Coordinates of C-alpha atoms and ligand atoms in Angstrom, one line a residue:
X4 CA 17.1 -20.2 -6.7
X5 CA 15.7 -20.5 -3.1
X6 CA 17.3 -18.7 -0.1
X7 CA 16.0 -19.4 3.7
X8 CA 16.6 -16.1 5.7
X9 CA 16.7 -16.8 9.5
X10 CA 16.7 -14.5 12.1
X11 CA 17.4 -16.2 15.6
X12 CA 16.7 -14.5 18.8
X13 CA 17.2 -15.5 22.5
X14 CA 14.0 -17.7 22.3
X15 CA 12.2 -16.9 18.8
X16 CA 12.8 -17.8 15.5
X17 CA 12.0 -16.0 12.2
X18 CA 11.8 -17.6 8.9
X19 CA 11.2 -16.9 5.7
X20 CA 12.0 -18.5 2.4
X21 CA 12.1 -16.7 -1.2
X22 CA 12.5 -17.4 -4.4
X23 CA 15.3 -15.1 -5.4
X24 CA 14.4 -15.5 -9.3
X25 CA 10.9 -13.5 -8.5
X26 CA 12.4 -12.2 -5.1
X27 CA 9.1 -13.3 -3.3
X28 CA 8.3 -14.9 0.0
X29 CA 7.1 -18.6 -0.7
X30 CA 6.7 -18.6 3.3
X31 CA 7.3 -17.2 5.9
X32 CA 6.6 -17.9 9.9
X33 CA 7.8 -17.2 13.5
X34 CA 9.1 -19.7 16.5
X35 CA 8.4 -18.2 19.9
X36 CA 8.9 -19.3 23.2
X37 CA 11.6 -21.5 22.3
X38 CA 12.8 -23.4 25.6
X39 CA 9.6 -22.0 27.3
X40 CA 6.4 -23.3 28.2
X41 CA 3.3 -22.8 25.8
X42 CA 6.3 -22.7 22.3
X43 CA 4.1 -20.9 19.5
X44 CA 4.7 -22.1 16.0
X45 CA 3.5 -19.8 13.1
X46 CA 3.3 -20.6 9.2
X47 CA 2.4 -18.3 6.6
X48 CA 2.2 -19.3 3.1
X49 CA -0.2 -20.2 -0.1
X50 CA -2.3 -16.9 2.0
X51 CA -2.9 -18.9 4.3
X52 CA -1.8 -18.8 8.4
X53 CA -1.1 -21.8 10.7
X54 CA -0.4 -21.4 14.5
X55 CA 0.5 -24.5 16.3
X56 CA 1.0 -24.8 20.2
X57 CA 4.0 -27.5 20.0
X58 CA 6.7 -28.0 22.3
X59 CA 9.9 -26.7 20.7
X60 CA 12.8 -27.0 23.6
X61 CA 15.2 -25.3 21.7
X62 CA 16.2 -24.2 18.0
X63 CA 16.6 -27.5 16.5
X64 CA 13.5 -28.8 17.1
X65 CA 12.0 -25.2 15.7
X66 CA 14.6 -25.6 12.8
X67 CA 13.6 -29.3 11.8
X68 CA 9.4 -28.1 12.3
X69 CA 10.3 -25.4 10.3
X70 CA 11.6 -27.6 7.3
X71 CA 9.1 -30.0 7.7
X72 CA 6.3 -27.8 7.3
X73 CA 8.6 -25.8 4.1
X74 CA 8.3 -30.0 2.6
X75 CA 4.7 -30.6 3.4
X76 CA 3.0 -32.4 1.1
X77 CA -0.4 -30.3 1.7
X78 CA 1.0 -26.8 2.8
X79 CA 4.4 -27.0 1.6
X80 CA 5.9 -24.5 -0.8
X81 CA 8.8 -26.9 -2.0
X82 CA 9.2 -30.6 -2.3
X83 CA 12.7 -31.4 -0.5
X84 CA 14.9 -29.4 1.7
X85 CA 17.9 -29.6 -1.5
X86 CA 15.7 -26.9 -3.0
X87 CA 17.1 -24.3 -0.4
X88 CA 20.1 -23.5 -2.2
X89 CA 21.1 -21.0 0.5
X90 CA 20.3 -19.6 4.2
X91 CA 21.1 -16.2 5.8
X92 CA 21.6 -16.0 9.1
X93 CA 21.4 -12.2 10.1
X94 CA 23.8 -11.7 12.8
X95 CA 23.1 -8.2 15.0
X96 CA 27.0 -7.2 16.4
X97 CA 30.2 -7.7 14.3
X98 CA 32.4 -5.6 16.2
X99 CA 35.6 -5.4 13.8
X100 CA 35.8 -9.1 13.8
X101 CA 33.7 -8.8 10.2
X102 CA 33.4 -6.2 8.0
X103 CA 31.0 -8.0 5.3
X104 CA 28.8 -10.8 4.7
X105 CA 30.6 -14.1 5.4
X106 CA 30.6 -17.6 4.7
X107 CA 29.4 -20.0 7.8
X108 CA 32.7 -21.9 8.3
X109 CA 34.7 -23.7 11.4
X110 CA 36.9 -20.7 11.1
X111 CA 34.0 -18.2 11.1
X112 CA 32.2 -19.5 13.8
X113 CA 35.1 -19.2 16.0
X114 CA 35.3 -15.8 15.4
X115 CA 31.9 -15.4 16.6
X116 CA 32.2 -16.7 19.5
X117 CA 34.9 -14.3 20.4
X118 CA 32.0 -11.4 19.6
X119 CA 29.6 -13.3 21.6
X120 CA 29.3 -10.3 24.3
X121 CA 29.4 -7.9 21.7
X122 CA 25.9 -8.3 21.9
X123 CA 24.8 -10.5 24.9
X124 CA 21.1 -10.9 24.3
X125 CA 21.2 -11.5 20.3
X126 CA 25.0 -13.1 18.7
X127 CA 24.9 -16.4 21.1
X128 CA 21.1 -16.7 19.7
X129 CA 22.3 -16.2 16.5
X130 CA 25.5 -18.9 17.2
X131 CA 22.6 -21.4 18.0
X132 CA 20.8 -20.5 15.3
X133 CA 23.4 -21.4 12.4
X134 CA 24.1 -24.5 14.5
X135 CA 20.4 -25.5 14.5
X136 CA 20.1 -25.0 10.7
X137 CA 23.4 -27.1 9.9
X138 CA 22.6 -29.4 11.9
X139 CA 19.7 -30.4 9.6
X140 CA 21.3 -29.2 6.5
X141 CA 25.1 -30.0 6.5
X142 CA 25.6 -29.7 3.0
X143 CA 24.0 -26.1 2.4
X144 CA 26.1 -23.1 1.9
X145 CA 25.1 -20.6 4.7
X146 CA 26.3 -16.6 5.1
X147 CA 26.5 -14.5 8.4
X148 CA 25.1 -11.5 7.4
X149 CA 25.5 -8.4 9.7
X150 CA 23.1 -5.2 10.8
X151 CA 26.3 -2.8 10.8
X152 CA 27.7 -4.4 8.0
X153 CA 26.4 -1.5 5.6
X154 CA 28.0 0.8 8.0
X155 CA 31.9 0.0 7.0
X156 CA 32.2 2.4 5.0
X157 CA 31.9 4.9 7.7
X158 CA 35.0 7.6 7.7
X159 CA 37.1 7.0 10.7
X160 CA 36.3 10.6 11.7
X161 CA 32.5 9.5 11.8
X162 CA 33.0 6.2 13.7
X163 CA 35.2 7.2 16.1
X164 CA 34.5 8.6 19.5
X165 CA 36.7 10.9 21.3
X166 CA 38.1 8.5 24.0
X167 CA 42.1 7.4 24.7
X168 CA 42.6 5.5 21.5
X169 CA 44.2 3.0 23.6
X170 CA 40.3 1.4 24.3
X171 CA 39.8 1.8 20.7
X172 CA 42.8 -0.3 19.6
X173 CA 42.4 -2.8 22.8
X174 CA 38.4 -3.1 23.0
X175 CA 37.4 -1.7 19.4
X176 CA 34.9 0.8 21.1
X177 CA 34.1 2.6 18.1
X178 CA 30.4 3.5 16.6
X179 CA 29.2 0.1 14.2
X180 CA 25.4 1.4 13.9
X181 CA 22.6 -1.0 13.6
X182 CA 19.7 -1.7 10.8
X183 CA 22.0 -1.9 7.7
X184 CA 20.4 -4.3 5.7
X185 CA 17.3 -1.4 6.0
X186 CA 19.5 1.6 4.9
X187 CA 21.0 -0.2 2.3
X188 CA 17.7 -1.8 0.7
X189 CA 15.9 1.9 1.0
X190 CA 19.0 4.0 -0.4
X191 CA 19.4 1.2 -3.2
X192 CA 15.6 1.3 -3.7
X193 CA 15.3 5.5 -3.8
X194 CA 17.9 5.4 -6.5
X195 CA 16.1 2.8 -8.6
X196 CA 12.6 4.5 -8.3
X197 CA 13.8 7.9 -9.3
X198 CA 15.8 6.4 -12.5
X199 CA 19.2 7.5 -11.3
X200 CA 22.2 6.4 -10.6
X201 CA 22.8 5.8 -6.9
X202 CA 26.9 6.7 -7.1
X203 CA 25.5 10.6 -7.9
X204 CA 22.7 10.6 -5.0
X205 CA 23.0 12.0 -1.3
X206 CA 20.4 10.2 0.7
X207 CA 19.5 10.2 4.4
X208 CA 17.6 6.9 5.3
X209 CA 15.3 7.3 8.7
X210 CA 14.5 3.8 9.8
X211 CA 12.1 4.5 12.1
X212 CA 10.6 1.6 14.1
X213 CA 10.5 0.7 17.6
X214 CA 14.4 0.9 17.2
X215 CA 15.2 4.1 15.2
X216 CA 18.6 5.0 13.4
X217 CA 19.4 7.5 10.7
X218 CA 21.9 7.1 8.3
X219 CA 23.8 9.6 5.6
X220 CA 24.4 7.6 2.3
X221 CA 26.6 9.4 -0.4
X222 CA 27.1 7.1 -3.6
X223 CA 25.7 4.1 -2.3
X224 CA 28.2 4.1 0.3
X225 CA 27.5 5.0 4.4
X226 CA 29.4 8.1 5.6
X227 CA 27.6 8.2 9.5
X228 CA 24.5 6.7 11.2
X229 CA 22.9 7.4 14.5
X230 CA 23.4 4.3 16.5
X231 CA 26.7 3.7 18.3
X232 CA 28.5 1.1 20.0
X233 CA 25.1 -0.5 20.4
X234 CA 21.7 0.2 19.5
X235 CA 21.0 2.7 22.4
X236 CA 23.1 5.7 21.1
X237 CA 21.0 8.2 18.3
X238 CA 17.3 9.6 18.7
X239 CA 15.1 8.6 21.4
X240 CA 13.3 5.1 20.6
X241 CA 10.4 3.0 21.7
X242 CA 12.1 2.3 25.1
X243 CA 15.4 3.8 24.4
X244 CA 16.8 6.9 25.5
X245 CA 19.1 7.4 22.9
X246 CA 22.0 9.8 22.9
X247 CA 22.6 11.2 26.6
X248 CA 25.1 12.0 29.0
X249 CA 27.0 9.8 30.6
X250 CA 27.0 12.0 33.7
X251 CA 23.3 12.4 33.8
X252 CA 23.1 8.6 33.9
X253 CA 25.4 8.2 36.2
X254 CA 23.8 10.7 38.7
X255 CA 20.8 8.6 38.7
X256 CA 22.2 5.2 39.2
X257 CA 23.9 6.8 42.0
X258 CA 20.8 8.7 43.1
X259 CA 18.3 5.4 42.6
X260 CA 21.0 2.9 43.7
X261 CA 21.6 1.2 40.6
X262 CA 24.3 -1.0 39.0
X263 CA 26.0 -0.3 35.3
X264 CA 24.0 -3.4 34.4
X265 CA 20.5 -1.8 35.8
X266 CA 21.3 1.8 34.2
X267 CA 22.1 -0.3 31.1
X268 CA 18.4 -2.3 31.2
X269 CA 16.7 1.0 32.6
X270 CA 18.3 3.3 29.6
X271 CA 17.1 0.5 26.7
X272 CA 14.1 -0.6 28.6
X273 CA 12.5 1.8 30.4
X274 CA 13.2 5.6 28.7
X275 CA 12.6 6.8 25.1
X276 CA 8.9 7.2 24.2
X277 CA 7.8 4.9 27.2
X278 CA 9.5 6.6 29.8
X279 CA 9.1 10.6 28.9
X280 CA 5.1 9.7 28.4
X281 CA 4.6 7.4 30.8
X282 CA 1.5 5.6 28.5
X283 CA 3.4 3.4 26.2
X284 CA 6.4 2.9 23.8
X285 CA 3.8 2.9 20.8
X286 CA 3.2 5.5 18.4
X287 CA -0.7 4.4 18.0
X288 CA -0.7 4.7 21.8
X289 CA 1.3 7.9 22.2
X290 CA -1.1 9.6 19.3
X291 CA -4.3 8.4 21.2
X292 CA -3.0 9.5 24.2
X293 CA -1.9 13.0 22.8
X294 CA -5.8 13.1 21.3
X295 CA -6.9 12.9 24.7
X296 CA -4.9 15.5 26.3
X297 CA -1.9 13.8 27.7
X298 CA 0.7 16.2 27.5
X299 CA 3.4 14.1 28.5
X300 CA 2.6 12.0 25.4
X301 CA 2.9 15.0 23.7
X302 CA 6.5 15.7 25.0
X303 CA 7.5 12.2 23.7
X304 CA 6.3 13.1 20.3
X305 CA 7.7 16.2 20.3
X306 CA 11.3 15.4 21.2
X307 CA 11.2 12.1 18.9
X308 CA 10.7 14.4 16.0
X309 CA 12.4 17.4 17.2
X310 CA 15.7 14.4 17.2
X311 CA 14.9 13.4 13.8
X312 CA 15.1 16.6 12.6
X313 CA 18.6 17.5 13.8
X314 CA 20.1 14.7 12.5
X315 CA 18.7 15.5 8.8
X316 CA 20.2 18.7 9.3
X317 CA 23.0 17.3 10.7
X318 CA 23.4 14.8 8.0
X319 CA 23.0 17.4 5.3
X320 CA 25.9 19.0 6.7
X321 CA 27.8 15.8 6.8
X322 CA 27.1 14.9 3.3
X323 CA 27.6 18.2 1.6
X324 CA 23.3 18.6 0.7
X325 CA 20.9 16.2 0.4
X326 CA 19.1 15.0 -3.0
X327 CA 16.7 12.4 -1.2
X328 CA 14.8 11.8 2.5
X329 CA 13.6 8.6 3.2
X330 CA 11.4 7.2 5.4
X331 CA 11.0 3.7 6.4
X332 CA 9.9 1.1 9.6
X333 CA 6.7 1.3 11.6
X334 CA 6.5 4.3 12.2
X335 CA 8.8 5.4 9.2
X336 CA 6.3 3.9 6.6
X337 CA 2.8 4.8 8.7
X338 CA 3.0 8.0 11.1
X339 CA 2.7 11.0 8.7
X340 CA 2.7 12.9 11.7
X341 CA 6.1 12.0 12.4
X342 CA 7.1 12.9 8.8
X343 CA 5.2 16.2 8.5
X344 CA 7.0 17.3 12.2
X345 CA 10.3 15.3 11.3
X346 CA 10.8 17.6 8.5
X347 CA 8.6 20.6 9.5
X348 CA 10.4 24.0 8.2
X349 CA 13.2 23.2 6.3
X350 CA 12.6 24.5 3.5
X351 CA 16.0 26.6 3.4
X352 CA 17.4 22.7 2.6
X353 CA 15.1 22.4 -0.3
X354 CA 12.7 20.0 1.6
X355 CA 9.2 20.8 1.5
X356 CA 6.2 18.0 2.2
X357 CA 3.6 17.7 -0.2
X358 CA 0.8 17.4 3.1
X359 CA -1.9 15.9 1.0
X360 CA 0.4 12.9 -0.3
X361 CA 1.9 12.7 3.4
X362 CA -1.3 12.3 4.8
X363 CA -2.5 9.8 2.1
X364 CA 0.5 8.1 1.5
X365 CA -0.5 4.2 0.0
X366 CA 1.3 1.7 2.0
X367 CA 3.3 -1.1 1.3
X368 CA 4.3 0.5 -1.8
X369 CA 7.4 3.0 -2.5
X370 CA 5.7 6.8 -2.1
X371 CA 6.8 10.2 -2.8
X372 CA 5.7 12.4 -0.6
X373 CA 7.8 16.1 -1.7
X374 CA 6.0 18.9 -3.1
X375 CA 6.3 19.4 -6.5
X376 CA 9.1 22.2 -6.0
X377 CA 10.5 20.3 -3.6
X378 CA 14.2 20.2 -4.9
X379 CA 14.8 17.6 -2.4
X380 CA 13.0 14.3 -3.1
X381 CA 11.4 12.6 0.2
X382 CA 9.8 9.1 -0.5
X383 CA 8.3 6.4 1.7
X384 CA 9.8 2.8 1.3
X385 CA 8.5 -0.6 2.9
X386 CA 11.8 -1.8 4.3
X387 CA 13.1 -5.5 3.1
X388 CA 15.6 -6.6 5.7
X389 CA 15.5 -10.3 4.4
X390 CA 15.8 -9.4 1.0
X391 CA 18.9 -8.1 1.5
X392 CA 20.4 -11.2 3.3
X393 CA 19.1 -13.1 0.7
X394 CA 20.7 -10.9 -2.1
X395 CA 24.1 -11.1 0.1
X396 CA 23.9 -15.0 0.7
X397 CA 23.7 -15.7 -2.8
X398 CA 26.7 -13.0 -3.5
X399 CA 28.8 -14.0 -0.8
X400 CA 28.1 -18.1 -1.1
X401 CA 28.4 -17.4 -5.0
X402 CA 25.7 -19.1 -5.7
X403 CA 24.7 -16.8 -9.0
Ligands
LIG30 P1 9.1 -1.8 13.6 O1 10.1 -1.9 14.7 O2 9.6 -1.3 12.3 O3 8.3 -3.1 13.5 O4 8.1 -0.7 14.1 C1 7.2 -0.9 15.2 C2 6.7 0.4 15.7 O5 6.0 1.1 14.6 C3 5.5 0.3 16.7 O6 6.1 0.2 18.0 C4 4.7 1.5 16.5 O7 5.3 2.5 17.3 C5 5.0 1.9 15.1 N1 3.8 1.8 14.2 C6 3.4 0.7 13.6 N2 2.2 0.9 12.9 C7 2.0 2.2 13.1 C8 0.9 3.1 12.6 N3 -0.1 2.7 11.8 N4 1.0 4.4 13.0 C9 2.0 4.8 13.8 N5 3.0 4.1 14.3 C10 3.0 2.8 13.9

């Protein structure tokens, strides 16, 4: 069984095809510039990389290269395009409209449209995206799946935010939370590495990447995350501010003349790590910079992991303890730094770093990184966002 994950974005394209009985990439690749000038083509497979400069003017033309170079004869991983038996389109909003991974119909695709401005930069990409792909392959069975979709099973206590429920009812302003395919995969994988049985676990996932969101997982199931209505709510990120008040915002768009559009772009653009440091959204940077003496970088750090750390304790409070930590993303799976501060001092929880593993941690691998008496477990897990569409296109198009 072969499943072609696609993740469409305003003008990119990424790809990657596994074979779902070994759940490994056969290839995998990247369209940029889409509509653009100078359109990038890359193609990763048999170990080896190719990156083309061809004109792609808009996702069907990167959809139809795409399945050409999947059917080469000399770098092709499968002979014909009926050997896809499935594709997952991962969708980022879903507003209320779904609540789980869903099959690509007329009816569905209505319904997206109506979410279209639930997330203006990324759902019409990924509209265009399912339209590119059927366009070449009619006759495939295809599945939306969503990044808040993990995140229905969120109380309504959690998910609700204290404004008159009227909006709630009429607009469905509520927090979905973001990266759910991540906490899923990493909660799902934490059971299965420690040999238990994930209904009995209580596990807070950090995804921590250039977009960071933590989530509280009891029995499998997710009782709160970080992000909000959109990605911007929760700890500070890359460029994002994360969780702030209104009022402030508001007193600087009336301050520095700006629109709600322009505090929007400013507060996901132009904050977080980037704008408290001033050097760079990065954590490499921001490290290199603190190295050097820059104390603003050191700020950045500082409240970055000082924000993780509430919402563990936060989340242990929510879930009643905490059995497991996990960390995964960019920064998640590489800045022991991060880790070691995220979770400096709470040993009153039962969490206590092993610093010698933390600092030595393998990559790409599944790590524990607890001390020995460490009664709470906290492990390091490469994230597998397209393995878990996969896994839900083949559920949801019932193709096992
Ligand atoms: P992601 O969004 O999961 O791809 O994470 C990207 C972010 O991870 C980058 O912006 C960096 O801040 C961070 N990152 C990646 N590699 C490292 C590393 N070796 N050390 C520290 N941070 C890293």
């Amino acid at each position: 069984m072969k499943i072609l994950v696609i993740n469409s974005g305003s003008s990119s394209l990424k790809y990657q095809l596994i074979d779902m009985e070994t759940e490994s990439v056969l290839a995998k690749g990247l369209c940029e510039r889409i509509g653009i000038a100078d359109s990038n083509f890359v193609y990763k497979a048999h170990g080896q990389t190719i990156e083309r400069q061809i004109d792609m003017p808009d996702h069907k033309v990167a959809v139809k290269l795409v399945l050409d170079k999947l059917t080469d004869k000399d770098v092709g991983v499968i002979s014909s395009m009926e050997e896809i038996d499935g594709v997952g389109h991962r969708v980022v909003a879903s507003g209320e409209a779904f609540k789980k991974p869903t099959l690509v119909t007329p009816e569905a695709m209505e319904l997206m449209e109506q979410i279209k401005d639930l997330a203006p930069l990324h759902n019409p990409a990924a509209i265009v995206g399912v339209n590119a792909c059927l366009a070449q392959m009619p006759n495939t069975p295809m599945v939306l799946v969503f990044d808040t979709g993990f995140h229905f099973t969120m109380p309504d206590y959690a998910y609700m935010y204290a404004v008159d429920y009227s909006h709630y009812e009429k607009y469905k302003i509520r927090r979905y939370g973001a990266h759910g395919t991540s906490h899923k995969y990493v909660a799902e994988e934490a059971a299965k590495y420690l040999g238990k049985n994930i209904e009995d676990l209580k596990i807070i996932t950090c995804h921590l990447g250039n977009g960071s969101s933590i989530s509280a997982v009891k029995g499998g199931k997710c009782i709160d995350t970080s992000m909000g209505f959109t990605p911007l709510a929760g700890v500070p990120m890359g460029t994002r501010s994360g969780d702030i008040d209104f009022a402030a915002a508001e007193y600087i768009a009336r301050k520095e003349g700006m629109d709600v559009s322009q505090m929007l772009t400013y507060l996901n653009k132009k904050c977080g790590m980037l704008g408290v440091s001033g050097v760079s959204s990065d954590f490499r940077d921001l490290s290199a910079a603190v190295e050097a003496g820059n104390d603003r970088a050191r700020l950045a750090l500082d409240m970055f992991a000082y924000s993780v750390k509430k919402y563990v304790g936060a989340y242990a409070a929510a879930l009643d303890g905490v059995d497991v930590v996990v960390f995964t993303a960019g920064i998640g799976e590489n800045d022991d730094k991060v880790r070691a501060a995220s979770l400096e001092n709470m040993d009153y929880l039962g969490i206590r770093l092993d610093p010698d593993k933390n600092a030595h941690c393998p990559r790409g691998t599944v790590a524990e990184i607890s001390a020995r008496d460490s009664k709470v477990k906290v492990l390091v897990i490469p994230t597998n966002e397209e393995l878990v569409i996969a896994r839900e296109t083949i559920r949801e198009a019932k193709l096992a």
